[in-house]
Each structure stands twice: as structure tokens, then as C-alpha cells.
Tab-separated table of C-alpha atoms and ligand atoms in Angstrom:
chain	number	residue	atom	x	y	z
A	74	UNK	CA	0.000	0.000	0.000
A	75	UNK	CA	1.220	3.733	-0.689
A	76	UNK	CA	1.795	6.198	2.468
A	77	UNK	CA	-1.397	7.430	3.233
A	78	UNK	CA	-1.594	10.833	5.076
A	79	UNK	CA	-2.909	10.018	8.862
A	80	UNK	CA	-6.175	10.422	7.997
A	81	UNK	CA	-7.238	8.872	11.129
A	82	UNK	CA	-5.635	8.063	14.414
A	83	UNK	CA	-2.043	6.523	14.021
A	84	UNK	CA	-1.363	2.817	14.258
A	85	UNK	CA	-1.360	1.750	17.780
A	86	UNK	CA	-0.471	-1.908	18.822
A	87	UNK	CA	-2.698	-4.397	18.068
A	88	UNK	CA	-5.240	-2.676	15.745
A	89	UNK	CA	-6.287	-3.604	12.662
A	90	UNK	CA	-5.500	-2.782	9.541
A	91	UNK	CA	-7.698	0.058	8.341
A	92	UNK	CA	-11.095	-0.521	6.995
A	93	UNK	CA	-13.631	1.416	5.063
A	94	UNK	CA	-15.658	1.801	7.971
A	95	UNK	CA	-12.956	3.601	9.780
A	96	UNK	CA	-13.758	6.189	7.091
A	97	UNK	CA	-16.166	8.857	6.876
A	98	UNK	CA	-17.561	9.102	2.969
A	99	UNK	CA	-14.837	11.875	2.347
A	100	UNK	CA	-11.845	10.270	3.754
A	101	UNK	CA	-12.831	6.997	1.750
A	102	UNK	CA	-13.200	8.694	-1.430
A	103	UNK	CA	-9.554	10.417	-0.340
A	104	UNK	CA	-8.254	7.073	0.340
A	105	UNK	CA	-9.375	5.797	-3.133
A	106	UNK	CA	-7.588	8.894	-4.851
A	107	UNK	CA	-4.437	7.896	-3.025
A	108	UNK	CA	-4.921	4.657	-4.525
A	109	UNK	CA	-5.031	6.129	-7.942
A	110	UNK	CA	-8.839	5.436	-8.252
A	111	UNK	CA	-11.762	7.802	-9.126
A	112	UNK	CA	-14.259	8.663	-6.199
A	113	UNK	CA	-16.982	6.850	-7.124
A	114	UNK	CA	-14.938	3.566	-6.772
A	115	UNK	CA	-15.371	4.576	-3.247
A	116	UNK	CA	-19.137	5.055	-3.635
A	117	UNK	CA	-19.154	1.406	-5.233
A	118	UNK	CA	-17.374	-0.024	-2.297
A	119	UNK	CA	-19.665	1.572	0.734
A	120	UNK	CA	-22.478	0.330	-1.673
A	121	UNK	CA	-21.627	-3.082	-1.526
A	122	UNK	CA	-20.466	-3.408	2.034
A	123	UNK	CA	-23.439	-0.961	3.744
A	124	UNK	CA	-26.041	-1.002	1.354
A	125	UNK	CA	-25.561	-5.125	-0.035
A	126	UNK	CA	-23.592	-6.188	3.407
A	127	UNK	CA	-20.955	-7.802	0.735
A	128	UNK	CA	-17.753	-8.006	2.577
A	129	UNK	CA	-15.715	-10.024	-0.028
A	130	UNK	CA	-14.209	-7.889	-2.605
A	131	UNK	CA	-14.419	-11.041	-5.292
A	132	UNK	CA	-18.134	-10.595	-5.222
A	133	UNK	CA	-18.082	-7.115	-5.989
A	134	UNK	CA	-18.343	-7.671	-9.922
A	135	UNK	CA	-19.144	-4.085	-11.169
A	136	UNK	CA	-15.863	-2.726	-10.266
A	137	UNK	CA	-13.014	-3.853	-12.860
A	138	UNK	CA	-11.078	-6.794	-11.130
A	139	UNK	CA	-7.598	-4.766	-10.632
A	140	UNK	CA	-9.519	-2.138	-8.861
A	141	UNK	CA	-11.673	-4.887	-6.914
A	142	UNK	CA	-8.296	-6.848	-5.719
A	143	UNK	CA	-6.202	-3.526	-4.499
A	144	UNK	CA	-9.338	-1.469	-3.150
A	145	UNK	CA	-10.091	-4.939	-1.655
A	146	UNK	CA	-6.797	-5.174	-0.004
A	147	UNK	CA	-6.519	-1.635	1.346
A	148	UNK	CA	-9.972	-0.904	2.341
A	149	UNK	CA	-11.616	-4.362	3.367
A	150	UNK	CA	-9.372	-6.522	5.224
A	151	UNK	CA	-11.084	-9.212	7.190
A	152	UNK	CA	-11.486	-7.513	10.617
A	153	UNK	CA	-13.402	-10.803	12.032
A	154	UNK	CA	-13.366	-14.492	11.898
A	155	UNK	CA	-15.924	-16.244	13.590
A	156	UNK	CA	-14.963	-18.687	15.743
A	157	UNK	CA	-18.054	-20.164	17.041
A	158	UNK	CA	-21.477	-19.042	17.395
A	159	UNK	CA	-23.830	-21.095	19.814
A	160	UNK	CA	-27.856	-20.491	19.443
A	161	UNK	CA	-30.938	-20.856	22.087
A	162	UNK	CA	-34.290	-20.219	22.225
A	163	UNK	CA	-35.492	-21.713	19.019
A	164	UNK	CA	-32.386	-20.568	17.202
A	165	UNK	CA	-33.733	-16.886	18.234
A	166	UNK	CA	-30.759	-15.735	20.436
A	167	UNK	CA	-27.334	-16.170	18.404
A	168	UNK	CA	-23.881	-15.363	20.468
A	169	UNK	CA	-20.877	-15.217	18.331
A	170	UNK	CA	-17.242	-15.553	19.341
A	171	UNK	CA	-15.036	-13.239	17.210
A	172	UNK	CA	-11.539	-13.265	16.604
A	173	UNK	CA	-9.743	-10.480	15.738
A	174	UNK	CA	-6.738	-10.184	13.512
A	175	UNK	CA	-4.471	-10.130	16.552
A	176	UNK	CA	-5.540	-13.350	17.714
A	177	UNK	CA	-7.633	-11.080	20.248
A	178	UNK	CA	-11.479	-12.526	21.504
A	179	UNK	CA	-14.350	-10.485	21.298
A	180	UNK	CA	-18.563	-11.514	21.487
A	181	UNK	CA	-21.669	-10.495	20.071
A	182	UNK	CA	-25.445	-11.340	20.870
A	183	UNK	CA	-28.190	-11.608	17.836
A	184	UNK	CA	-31.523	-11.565	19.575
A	185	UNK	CA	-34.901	-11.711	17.288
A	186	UNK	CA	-37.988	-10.251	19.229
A	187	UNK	CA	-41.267	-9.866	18.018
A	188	UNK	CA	-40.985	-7.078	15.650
A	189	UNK	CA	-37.586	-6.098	15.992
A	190	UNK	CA	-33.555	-7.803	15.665
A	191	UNK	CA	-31.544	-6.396	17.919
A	192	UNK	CA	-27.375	-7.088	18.092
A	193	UNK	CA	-25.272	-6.560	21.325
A	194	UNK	CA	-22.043	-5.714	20.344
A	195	UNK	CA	-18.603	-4.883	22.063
A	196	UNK	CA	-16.707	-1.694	22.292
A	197	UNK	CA	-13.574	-3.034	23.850
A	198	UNK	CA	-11.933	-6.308	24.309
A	199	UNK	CA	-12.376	-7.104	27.998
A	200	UNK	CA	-13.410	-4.184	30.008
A	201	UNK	CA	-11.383	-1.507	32.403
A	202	UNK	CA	-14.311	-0.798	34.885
A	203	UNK	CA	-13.655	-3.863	37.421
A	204	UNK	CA	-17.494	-4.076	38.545
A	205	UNK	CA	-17.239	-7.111	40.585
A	206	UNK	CA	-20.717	-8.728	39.685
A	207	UNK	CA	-19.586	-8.493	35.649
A	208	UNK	CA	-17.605	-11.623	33.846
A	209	UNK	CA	-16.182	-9.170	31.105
A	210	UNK	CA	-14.982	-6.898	34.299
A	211	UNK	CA	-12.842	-9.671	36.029
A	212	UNK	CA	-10.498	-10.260	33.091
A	213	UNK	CA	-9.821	-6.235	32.922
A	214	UNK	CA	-8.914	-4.533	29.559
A	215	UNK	CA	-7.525	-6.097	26.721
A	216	UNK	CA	-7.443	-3.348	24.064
A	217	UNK	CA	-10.345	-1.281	22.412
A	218	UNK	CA	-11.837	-2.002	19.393
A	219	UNK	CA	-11.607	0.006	15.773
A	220	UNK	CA	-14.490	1.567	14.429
A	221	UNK	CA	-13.856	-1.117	12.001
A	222	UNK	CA	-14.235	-3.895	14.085
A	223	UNK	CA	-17.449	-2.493	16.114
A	224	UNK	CA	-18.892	-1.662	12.549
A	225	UNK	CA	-18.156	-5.067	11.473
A	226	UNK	CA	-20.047	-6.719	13.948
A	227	UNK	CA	-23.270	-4.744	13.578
A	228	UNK	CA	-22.789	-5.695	9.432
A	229	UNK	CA	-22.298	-9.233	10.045
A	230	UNK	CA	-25.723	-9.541	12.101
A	231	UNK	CA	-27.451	-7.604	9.525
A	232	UNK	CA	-25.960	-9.728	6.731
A	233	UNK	CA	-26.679	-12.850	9.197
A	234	UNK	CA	-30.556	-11.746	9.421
A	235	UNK	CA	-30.728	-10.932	6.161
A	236	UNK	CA	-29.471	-14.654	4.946
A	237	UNK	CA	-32.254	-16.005	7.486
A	238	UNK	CA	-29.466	-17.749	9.353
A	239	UNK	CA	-31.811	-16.795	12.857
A	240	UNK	CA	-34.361	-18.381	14.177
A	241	UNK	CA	-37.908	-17.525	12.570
A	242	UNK	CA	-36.487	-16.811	8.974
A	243	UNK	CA	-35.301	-14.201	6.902
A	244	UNK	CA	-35.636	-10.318	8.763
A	245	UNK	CA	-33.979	-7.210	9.051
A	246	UNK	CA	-31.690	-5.790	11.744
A	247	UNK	CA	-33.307	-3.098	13.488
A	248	UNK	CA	-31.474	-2.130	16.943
A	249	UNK	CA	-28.438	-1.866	18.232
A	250	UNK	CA	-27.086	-2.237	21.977
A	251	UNK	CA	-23.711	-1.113	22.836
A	252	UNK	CA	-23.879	-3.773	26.118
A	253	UNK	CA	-21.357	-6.279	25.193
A	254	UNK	CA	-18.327	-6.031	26.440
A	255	UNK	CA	-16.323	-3.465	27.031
A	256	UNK	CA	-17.221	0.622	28.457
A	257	UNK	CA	-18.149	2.075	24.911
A	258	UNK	CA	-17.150	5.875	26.328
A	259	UNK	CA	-13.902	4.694	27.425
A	260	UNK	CA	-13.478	4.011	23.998
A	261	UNK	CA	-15.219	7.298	22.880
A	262	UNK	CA	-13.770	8.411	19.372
A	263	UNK	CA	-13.901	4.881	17.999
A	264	UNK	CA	-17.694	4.314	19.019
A	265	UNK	CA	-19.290	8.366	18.084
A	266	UNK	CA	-17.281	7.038	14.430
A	267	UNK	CA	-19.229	3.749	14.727
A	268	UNK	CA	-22.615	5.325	15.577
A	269	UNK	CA	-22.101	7.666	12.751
A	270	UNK	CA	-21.698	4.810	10.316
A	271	UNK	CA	-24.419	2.902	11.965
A	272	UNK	CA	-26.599	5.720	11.516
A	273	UNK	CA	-25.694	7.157	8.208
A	274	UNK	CA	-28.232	7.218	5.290
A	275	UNK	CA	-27.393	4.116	3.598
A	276	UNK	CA	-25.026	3.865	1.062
A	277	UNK	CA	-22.842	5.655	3.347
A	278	UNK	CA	-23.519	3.991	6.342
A	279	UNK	CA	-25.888	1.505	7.265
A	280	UNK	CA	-28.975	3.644	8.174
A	281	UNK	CA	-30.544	2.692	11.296
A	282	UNK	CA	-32.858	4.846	13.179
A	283	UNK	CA	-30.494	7.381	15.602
A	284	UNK	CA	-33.493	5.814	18.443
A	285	UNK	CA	-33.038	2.309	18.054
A	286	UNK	CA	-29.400	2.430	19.267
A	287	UNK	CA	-28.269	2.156	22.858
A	288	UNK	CA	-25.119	3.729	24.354
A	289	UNK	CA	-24.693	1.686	27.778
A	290	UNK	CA	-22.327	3.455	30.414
A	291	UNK	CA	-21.066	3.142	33.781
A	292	UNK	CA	-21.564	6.631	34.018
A	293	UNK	CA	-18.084	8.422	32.444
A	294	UNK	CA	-19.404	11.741	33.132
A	295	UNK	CA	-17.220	14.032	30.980
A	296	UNK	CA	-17.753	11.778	28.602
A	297	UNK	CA	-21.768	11.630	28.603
A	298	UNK	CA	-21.291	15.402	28.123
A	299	UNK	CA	-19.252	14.968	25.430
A	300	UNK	CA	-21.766	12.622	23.824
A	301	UNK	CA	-24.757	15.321	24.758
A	302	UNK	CA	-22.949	17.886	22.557
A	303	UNK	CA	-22.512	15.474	19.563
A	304	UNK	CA	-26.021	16.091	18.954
A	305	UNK	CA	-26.780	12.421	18.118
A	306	UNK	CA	-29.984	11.123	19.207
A	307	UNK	CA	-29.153	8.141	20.314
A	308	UNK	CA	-30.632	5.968	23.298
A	309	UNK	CA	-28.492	6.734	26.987
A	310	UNK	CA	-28.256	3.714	29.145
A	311	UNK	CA	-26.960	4.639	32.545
A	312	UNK	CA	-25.851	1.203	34.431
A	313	UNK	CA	-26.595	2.716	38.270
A	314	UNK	CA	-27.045	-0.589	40.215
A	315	UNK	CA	-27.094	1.492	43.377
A	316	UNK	CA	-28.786	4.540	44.600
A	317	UNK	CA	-26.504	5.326	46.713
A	318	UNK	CA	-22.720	6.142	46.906
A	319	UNK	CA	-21.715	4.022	49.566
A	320	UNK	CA	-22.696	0.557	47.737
A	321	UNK	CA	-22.448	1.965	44.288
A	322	UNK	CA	-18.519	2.557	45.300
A	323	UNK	CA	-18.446	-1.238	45.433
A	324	UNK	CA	-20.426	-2.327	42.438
A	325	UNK	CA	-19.237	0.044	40.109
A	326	UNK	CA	-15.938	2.023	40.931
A	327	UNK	CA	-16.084	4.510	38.924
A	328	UNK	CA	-18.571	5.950	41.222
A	329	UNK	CA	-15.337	6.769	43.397
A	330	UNK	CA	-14.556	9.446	40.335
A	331	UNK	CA	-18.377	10.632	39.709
A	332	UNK	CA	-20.655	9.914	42.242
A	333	UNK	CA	-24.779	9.146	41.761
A	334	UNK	CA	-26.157	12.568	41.809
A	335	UNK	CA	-23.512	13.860	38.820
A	336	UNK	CA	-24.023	10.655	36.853
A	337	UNK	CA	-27.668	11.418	36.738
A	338	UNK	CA	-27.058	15.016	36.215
A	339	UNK	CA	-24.985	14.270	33.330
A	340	UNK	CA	-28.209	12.039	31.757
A	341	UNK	CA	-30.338	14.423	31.966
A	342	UNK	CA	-28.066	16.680	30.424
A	343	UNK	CA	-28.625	13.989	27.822
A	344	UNK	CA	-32.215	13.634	28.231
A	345	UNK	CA	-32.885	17.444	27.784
A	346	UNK	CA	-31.123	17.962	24.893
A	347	UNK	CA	-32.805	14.730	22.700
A	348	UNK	CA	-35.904	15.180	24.773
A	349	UNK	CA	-36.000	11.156	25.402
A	350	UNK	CA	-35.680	9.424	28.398
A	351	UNK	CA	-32.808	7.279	29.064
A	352	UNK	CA	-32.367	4.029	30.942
A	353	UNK	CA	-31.339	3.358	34.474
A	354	UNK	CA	-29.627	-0.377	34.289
A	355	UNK	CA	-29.975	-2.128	37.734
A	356	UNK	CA	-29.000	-5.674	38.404
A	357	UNK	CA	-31.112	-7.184	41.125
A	358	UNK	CA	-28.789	-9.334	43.675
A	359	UNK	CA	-30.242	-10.803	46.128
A	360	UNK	CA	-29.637	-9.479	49.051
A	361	UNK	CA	-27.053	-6.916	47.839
A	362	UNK	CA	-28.885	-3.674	46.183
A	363	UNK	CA	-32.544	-5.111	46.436
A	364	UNK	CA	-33.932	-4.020	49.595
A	365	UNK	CA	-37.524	-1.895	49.973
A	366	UNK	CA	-35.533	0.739	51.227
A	367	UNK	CA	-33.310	1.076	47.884
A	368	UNK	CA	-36.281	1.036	45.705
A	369	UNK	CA	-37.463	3.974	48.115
A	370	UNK	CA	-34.855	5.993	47.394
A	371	UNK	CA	-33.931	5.082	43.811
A	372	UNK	CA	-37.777	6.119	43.396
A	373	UNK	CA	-37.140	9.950	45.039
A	374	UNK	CA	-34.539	10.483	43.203
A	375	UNK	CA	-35.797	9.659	39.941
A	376	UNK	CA	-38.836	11.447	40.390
A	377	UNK	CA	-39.601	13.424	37.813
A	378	UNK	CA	-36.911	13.121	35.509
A	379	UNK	CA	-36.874	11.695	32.747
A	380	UNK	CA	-35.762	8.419	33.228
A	381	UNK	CA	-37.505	4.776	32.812
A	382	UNK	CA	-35.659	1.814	35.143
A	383	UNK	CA	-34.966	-1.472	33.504
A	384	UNK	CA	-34.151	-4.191	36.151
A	385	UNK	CA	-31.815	-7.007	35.287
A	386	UNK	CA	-32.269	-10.062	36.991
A	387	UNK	CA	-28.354	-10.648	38.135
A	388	UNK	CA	-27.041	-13.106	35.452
A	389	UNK	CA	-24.451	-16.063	36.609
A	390	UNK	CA	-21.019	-15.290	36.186
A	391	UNK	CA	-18.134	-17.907	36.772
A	392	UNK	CA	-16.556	-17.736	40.397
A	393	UNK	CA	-19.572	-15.454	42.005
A	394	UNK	CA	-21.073	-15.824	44.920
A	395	UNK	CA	-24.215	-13.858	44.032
A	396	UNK	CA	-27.431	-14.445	42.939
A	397	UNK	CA	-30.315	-12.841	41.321
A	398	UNK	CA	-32.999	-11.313	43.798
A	399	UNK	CA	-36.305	-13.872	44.373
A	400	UNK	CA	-38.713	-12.719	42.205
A	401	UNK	CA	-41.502	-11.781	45.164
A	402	UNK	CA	-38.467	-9.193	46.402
A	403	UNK	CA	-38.443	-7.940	42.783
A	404	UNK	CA	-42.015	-7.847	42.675
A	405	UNK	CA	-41.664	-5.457	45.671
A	406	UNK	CA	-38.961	-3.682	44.577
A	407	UNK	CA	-40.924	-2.844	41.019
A	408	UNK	CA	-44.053	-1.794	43.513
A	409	UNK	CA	-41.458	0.841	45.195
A	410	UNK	CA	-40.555	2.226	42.251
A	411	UNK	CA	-43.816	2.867	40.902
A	412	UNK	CA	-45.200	4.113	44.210
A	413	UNK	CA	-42.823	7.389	43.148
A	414	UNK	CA	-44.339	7.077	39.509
A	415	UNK	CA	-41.091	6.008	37.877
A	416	UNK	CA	-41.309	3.834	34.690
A	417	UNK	CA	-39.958	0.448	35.031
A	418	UNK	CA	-39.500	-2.645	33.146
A	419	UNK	CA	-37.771	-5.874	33.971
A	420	UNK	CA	-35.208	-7.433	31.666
A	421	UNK	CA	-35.828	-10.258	29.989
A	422	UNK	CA	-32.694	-12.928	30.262
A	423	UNK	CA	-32.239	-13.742	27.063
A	424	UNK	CA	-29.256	-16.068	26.424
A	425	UNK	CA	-28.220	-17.143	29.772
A	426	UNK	CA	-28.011	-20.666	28.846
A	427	UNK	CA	-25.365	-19.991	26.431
A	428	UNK	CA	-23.394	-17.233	28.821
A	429	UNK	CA	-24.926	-14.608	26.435
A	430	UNK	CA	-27.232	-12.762	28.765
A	431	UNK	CA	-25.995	-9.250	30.461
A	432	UNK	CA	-22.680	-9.457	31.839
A	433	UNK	CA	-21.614	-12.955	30.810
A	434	UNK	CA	-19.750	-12.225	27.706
A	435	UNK	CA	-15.659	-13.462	28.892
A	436	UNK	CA	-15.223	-14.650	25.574
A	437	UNK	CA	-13.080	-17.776	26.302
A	438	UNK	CA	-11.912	-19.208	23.754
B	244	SAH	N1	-19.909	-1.046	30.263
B	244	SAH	C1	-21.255	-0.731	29.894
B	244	SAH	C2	-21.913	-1.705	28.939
B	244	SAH	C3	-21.767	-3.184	29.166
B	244	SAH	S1	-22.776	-4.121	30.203
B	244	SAH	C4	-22.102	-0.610	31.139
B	244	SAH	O1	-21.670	-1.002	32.199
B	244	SAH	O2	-23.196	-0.077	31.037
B	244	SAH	C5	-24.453	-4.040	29.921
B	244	SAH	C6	-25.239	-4.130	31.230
B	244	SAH	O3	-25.147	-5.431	31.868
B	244	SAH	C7	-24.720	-3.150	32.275
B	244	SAH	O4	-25.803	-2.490	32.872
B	244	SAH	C8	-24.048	-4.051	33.278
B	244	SAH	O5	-23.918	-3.464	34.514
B	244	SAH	C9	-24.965	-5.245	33.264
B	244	SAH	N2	-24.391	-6.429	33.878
B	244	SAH	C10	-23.086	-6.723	34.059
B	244	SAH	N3	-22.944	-7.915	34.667
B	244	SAH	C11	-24.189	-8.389	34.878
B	244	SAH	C12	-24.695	-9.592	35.456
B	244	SAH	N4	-23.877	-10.534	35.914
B	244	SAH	N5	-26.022	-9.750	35.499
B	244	SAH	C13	-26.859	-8.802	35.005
B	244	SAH	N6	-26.439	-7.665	34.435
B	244	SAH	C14	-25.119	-7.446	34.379
């Protein structure tokens, strides 16, 4: 390949090679000039691999073969090789094990509901934020992922719903969850470049309703501000666990850096600007963060702001002694919440049986 000017972050150890969804629309039609190709070569490419979800430059016929072979090489390297993928619920839930050029492990979750296909996908290869009750979190941080390789993994479970290859036939991908492993604002410039290609009017990108996408955070506070002057309108998915600082230290240590009351000052920061609400993630663990008095105060506090509480009934990880709350105590604790007129929803736990559910992706190879 030619030198390229650094038209995007310098090589760091262990990233991939560069792909076209690194690149915005301009840079790839820059980085086909380089090559000594015309810009709609570009357009041909982005076509084929957001539009048609073709990832193997052999099949992409309409573009001369010299020009299919070295645009191939320099601007579609194989980011992902599956591994495994292991399926439940009627072949409706789909997790895939991902390896990444560097020999590196990643996962992803394919889940069909009625009416919509949702993929959880990973920002990061293992995960910096240590909460105790997590599997990703024990193994700490591996590396992030490229744009590239987050990209890649929304694009293969489009192309993988598109082929029919889930559960209940052919469909059409339709959400995205950043809640696989990894903190997706830890890794901030790579995923606001992913979500822009995620939502980009296809050909450019792949065109998925701004709505439909979930940002899941432990609560990186500059970085939620950051995010709130992007102006994207994606979903905000605030994983609290705790209402208050003293336990929340514990199950998520970040807290130690931004503490409860600026973590939900910083959503609705969030939540004014888009004018939606965002999510309050809360594992129930028995014994641990689900007594009345929690859902009493989690209730206050959230009253009247914009927020809607999804409870997660504590998944399994390997090695933990806790367990999900009974389900009378979540009963009661959905009750408390309510009694302060805060929205609430309980998690479904989709996957478990195949370590795919929230907080069991260790990707072991
Ligand atoms: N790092 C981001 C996104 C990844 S996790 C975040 O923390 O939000 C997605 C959700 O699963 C988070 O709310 C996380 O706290 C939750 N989770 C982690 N481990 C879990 C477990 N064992 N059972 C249930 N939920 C869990």
C-alpha cells in the first residue's frame, strides 16, 4: 500500500489494519484517490459493504477486477473471523465468538424479538471498569476495538438476518445495543465514528434509526457530556445498580470518580437535549442492592426526571457468589418504584443458557 496521510488516528499496537468503515464518505473517497482510483470507486465499495452487506471484494463484480483486488486489499481486510457461534431459544438468540486479527477474543449477541432484531455488540476487548458482579470486568482490559471492528459486527448480524441464518427466517436488523463487552465511552472516538456509520443514510452507512441504538455506560461523566454535545440522538443507558454512593462505590468504581447525583445530572443533560428518556440499568442481587428501602430511594430520586428503570435479573457469572434477587423481592422492589411514579420494566434474560445474557460475555476461547 502507498503512504497514506494520517487520515485517522495513528497505528497503535494491536489494531487492525484500516477498513472502510474507519472512514467517513470523504476520507474513503480520499483514500481511493491515493490509490489512484476515481471517487466513485469509493461510492461502489460503501455500496456493496453498507447497502448489499458484501464483505468479499471477489463478489463485488461491477468494479473492474484490478480495482476490486487492491481497493479490496486496502480498504476491506477481514477484521473478524468467527470462531463459534452457539444459538438458544429456538435458534432466536445467536452469540458469536469473534476473533480479531491479533488473535484477540471479542462476542456479540443476535436476539430476534417480536418485531424487531436487535445485536449486542462490544466496544472493547475485555473491560477496564472492574465491577465485581460483571464476567467481562474480572479479566480487565484487553485493548479497544476500531471503528472497524465495532462496525463489522453490527454488518455481520445484519448480513446474518438478512441470509435467514436466525431463528424464525429471513428479517432485518433493526437495533443496536452497545452492552457487550467493554465501556463504549472509554473508547469514545472509535464508538461516536461507529454510531455515525451505523446511523448514516445508507449507502454511506448503514442507516438505522439514531433511536433504536443504545449507548450503555457506567456513568463516564465528561464523557456523557461529550456525547450530549454530539447532537446524536441516540438511546443513553446509565448502568446505576445502586442509589446510593456508599454501595455503588463497590459495584461500580467509577462511582469513586463521579458519584450518583452527577451521573444522573450528566443524563439528563442527555435527556434534555434529545428530549428522550434514558435508561437506568440495575441488576437485582439478592440481598445486595434489592432491599424496599433502595427502591425507596432510587424512586425519590428519579422522580420526575426523565428516566424509565430497567431491572436485570443478576445473570451467573463464573466464580460469584451472588445471585439474582427472588422474584416476590423484585415484585416489591418494582411496587417501590412505581409508588414514586417512575417507569420500570424488567429485563428479559435472554441467552443465559449460552453465557450470552448481560454481563456474561468473557469470551473464552
Ligand atoms: N460497560 C457498559 C456496557 C456493558 S454491560 C455498562 O456497564 O453499562 C451491559 C449491562 O449489563 C450493564 O448495565 C451491566 O452493569 C450489566 N451487567 C453486568 N454484569 C451483569 C450480570 N452478571 N447480570 C446482570 N447484568 C449485568
Amino acid at each position: 500500500m502507498t503512504s497514506l496521510p494520517l487520515i485517522f488516528d495513528a497505528p497503535k499496537r494491536g489494531m487492525p489494519p484500516r477498513h472502510l468503515a474507519d472512514l467517513s464518505e470523504s476520507e474513503r473517497r480520499e483514500a481511493a484517490a491515493e490509490l489512484g482510483y476515481p471517487a466513485f470507486r469509493a461510492d461502489q465499495l460503501s455500496r456493496h459493504y453498507f447497502a448489499r452487506l458484501e464483505n468479499d471484494p471477489a463478489q463485488m463484480t461491477d468494479l473492474p477486477a484490478a480495482a476490486r483486488s487492491e481497493l479490496g486489499a486496502a480498504l476491506l481486510p477481514s477484521l473478524l473471523t468467527e470462531v463459534r457461534h452457539l444459538e438458544t431459544d429456538a435458534g432466536t438468540t445467536r452469540k458469536t465468538l469473534w476473533k480479531l486479527h491479533d488473535g484477540t477474543l471479542v462476542e456479540s449477541v443476535l436476539m430476534r424479538y417480536p418485531g424487531r432484531m436487535t445485536v449486542c455488540v462490544s466496544s472493547q476487548a475485555g473491560c477496564g471498569m472492574a465491577c465485581p458482579f460483571c464476567a467481562t470486568g474480572q479479566g480487565g482490559l484487553k485493548r479497544n476495538l476500531s471503528t472497524g471492528e465495532i462496525v463489522e459486527q453490527v454488518a455481520a448480524a445484519a448480513r446474518s438476518a438478512a441470509r435467514g441464518e436466525l431463528g424464525g427466517g429471513v428479517g432485518r436488523l433493526s437495533n443496536v445495543v452497545f452492552m457487550g463487552m467493554g465501556e463504549p465511552l472509554a473508547n469514545y472516538n472509535r464508538v461516536v465514528a461507529a454510531l455515525h456509520r451505523l446511523i448514516d443514510p445508507s449507502p454511506a452507512g448503514l442507516g438505522l434509526a439514531q433511536r433504536s441504538i443504545t449507548v450503555s455506560t457506567v456513568g463516564l461523566v465528561p464523557a456523557i457530556r461529550k456525547l450530549t454535545d454530539e447532537g446524536l440522538n441516540v438511546t443513553l443507558a446509565v448502568s446505576l445498580h445502586a442509589p446510593d454512593d456508599e454501595l455503588r462505590n463497590t459495584l461500580v468504581p467509577v462511582n469513586t470518580r463521579w458519584n450518583v447525583e452527577e451521573v444522573l445530572e450528566a443524563a439528563d443533560g442527555f435527556a434534555d437535549r434529545t428530549g428522550r428518556r434514558y435508561s437506568i440499568e440495575y441488576a437485582m442481587i439478592r440481598d445486595v442492592n434489592d432491599h424496599a428501602w433502595r427502591a425507596d430511594l432510587l424512586g425519590e430520586m428519579l422522580r420526575g426526571r426523565l428516566a424509565h428503570v430497567n431491572l436485570i435479573p443478576l445473570n451467573p457469572t463464573p466464580g460469584s457468589q451472588w445471585d439474582a434477587s427472588p422474584k416476590s423481592v423484585e415484585r416489591e422492589f418494582v411496587r417501590g418504584l412505581e409508588q414514586h411514579g417512575v417507569s420500570v420494566t424488567v429485563r428479559d434474560t435472554r441467552g443465559r443458557e449460552i453465557d450470552g445474557a448481560c454481563g456474561q460475555l468473557a469470551a473464552s476461547g
